[in-house]
CSV table of C-alpha atoms in Angstrom, one decimal:
chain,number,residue,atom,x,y,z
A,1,UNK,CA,111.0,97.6,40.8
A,2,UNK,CA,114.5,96.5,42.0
A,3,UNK,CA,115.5,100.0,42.5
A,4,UNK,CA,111.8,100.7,44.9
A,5,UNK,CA,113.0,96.9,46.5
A,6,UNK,CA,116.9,98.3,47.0
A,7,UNK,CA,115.5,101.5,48.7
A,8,UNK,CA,113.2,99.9,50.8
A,9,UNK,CA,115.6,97.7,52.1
A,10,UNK,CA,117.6,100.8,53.1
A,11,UNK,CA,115.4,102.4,54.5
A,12,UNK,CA,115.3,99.1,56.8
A,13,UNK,CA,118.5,98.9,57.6
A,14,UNK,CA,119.1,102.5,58.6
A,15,UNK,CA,115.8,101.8,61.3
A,16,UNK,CA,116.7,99.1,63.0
A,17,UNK,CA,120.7,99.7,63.0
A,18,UNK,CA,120.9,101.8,65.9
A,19,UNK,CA,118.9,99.8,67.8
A,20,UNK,CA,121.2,96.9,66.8
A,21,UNK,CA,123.9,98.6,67.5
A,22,UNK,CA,123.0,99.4,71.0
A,23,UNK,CA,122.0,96.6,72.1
A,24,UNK,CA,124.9,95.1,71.4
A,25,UNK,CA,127.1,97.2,73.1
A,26,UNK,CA,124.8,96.3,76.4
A,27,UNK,CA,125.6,92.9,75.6
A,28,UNK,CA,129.4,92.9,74.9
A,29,UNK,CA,130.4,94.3,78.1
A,30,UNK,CA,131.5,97.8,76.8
A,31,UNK,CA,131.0,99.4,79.7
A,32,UNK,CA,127.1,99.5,79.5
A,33,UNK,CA,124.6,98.3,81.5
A,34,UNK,CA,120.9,97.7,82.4
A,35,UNK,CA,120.5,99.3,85.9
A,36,UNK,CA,116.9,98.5,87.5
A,37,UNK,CA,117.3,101.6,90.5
A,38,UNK,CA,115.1,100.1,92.3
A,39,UNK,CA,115.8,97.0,92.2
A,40,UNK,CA,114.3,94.2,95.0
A,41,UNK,CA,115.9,93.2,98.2
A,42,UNK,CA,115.5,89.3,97.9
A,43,UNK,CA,112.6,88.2,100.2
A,44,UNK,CA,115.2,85.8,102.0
A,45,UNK,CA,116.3,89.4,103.3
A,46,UNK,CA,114.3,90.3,106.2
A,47,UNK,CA,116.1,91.6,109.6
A,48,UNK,CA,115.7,95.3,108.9
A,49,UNK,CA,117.8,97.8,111.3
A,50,UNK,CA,116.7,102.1,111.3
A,51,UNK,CA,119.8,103.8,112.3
A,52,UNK,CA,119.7,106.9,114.7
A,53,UNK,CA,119.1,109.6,112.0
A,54,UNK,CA,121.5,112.5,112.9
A,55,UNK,CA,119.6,115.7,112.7
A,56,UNK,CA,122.4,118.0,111.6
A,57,UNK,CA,121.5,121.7,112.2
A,58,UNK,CA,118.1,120.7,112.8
A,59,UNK,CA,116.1,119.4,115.9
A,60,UNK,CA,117.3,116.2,117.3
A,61,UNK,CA,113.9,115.9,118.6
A,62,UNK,CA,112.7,115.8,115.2
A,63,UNK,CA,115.0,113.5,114.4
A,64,UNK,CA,113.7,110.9,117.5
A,65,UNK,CA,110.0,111.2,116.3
A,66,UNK,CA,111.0,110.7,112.7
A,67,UNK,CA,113.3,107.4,113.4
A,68,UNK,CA,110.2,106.5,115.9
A,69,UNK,CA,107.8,106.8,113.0
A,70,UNK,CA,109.5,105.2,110.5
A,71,UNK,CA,109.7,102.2,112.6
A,72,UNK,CA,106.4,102.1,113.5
A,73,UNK,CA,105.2,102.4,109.8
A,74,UNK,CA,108.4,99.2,108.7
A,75,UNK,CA,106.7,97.2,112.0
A,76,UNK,CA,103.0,97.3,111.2
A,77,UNK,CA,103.7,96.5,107.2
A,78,UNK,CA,105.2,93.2,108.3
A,79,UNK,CA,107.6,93.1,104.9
A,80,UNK,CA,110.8,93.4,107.5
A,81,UNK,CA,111.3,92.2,111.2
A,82,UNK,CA,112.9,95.5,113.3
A,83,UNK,CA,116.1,94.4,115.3
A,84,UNK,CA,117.6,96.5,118.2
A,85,UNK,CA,120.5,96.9,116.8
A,86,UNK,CA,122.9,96.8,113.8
A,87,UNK,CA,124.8,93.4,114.8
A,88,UNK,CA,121.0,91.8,114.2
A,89,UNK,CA,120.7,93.2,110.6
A,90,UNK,CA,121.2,91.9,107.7
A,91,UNK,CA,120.0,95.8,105.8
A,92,UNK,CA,120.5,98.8,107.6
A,93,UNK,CA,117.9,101.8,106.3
A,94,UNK,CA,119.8,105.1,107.3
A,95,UNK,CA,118.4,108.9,106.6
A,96,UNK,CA,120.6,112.0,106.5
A,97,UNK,CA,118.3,115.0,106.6
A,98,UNK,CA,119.3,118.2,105.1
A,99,UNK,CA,119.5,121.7,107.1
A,100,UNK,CA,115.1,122.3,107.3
A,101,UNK,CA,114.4,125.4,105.5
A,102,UNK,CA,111.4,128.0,106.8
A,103,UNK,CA,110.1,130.3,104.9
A,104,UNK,CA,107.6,133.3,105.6
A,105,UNK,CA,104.7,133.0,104.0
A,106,UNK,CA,101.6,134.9,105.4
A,107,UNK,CA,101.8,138.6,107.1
A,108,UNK,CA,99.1,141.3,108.7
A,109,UNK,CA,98.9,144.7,107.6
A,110,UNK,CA,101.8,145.9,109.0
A,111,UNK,CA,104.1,143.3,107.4
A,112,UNK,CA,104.2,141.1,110.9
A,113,UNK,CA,104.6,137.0,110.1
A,114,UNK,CA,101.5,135.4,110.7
A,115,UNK,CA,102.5,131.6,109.5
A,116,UNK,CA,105.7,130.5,108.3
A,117,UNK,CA,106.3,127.2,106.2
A,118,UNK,CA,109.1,124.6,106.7
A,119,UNK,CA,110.5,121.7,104.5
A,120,UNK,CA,112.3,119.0,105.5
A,121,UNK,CA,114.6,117.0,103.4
A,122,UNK,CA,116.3,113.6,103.8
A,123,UNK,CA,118.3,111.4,101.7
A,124,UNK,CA,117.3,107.9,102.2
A,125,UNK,CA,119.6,104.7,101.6
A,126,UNK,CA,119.5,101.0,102.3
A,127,UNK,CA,122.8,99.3,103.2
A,128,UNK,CA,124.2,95.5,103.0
A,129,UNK,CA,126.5,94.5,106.0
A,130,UNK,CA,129.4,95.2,104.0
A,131,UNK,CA,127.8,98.7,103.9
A,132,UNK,CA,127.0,98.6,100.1
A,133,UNK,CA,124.2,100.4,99.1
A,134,UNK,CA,121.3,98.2,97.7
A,135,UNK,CA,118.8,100.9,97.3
A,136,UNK,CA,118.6,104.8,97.7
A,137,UNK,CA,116.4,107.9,96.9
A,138,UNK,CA,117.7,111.4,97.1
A,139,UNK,CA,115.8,114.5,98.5
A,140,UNK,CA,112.8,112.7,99.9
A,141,UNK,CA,110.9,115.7,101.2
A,142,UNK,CA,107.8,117.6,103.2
A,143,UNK,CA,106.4,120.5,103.9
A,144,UNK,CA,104.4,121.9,106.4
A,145,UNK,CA,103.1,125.5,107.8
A,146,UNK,CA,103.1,126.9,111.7
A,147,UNK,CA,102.0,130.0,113.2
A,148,UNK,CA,104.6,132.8,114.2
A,149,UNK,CA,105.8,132.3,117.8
A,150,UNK,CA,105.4,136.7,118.8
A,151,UNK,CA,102.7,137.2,116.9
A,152,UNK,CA,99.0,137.4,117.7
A,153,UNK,CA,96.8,134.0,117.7
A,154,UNK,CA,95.0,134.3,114.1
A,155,UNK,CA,92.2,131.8,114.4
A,156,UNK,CA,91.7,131.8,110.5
A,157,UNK,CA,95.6,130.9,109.8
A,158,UNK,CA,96.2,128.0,107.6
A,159,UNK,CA,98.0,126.1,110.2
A,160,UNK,CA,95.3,126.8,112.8
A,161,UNK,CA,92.5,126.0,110.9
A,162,UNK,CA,94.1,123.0,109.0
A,163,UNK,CA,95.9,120.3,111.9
A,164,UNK,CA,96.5,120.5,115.8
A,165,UNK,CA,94.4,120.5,118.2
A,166,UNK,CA,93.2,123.1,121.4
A,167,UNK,CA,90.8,122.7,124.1
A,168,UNK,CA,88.8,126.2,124.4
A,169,UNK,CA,89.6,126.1,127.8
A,170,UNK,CA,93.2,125.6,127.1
A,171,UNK,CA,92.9,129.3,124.7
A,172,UNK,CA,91.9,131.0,127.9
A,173,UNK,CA,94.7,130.2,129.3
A,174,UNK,CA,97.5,130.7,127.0
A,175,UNK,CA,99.3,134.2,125.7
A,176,UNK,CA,99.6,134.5,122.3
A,177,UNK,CA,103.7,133.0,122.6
A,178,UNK,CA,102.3,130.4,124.5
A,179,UNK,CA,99.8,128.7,121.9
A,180,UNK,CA,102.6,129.7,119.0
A,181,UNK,CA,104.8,127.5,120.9
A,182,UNK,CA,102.0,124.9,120.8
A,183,UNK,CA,101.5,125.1,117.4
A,184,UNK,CA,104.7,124.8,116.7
A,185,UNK,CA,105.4,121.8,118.5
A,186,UNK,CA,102.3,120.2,116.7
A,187,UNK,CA,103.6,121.3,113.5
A,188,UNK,CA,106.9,119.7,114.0
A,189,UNK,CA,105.3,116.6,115.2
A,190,UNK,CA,103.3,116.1,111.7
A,191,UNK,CA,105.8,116.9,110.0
A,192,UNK,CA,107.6,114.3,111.0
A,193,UNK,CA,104.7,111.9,110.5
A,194,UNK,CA,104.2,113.3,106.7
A,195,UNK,CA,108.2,112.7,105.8
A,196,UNK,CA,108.4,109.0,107.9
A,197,UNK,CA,105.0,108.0,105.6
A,198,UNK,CA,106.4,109.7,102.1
A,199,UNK,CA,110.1,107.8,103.0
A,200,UNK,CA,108.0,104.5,103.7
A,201,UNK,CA,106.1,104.5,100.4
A,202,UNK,CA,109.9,104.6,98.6
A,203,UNK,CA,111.3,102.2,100.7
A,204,UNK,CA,108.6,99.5,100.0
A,205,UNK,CA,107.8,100.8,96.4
A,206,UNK,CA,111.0,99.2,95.5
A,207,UNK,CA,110.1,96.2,97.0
């Protein structure tokens, strides 16, 4: 029976020895630590500050209505109070968006574009004064689709049928550029909405 007990007690030992072992390197200072990545802003933390997002090789008017949406979303959830500028801060949340990529992804039967499909990413960080970074996400992103500019108006198109808006009236009127520059526009529009609500729901899911 002491043999059974003496193996037993091995087998024991072996278990719970790496976990022994680790947690004593987190507690020694070796080097290790725990790192929460999401970790709270303390609530005494409220002045909030959305920097001008630079827009890169993208639209700088894409940028404007994603900054403007972002601080609409921040203003009605009432966890931070906006200030005009940096010097009023105590965080600064700052997005860097990544070149938009667009991508074909519906054609006719003679291999003309009908829609195409664009995705936006941005990199996402919230900054002390001292400019250290007390929270961050990486490759935030969205995706939405828009009708060819040259090509004909397909009323069936996913982006037609799916978001936007157009008076009848307002068909009569247009060529088929015309109302692919429309749709465009709308498309751009929403997809900034989509990105400043999925950037939101990261920001204050840390929180």
């Amino acid at each position: 029976m002491k043999g059974v007990g003496d193996r037993r007690w091995r087998y024991v030992l072996l278990t719970i020895w790496p976990v022994v072992t680790l947690l004593s390197l987190l507690s020694t200072g070796c080097g290790y630590s725990v790192v929460r990545p999401q970790a709270p802003v303390p609530d005494a933390i409220s002045r909030l500050h959305v920097a001008a997002i630079e827009a890169g090789n993208g639209d700088p008017v894409f940028a404007d209505r994603l900054r403007r949406g972002l601080r609409t979303l921040i203003r009605r959830q009432g966890r931070f109070t906006l200030t005009a500028g940096a010097e009023g801060a105590e965080v600064i949340l700052r997005v860097d968006l990544d070149e938009p990529f667009t991508r074909p992804v519906s054609f006719d039967e003679y291999d003309e574009v009908l829609d195409y499909e664009t995705t936006v990413v941005a990199n996402v960080r919230l900054e002390g004064r001292d400019g250290e970074e007390l929270w961050g996400v990486e490759r935030i992103s969205s995706t939405r689709g828009h009708a060819a500019v040259s090509a004909a108006v397909v009323t069936s198109s996913a982006q037609f049928v799916g978001g936007g808006s157009a008076l009848a009236s307002d068909l009569e009127e247009m060529d088929a550029v015309q109302l692919g520059e429309v749709r465009r526009a709308v498309a751009s529009e929403t997809l900034a909405t989509d990105l400043a609500r999925a950037i939101h729901a990261r920001l204050m899911g840390g929180f």
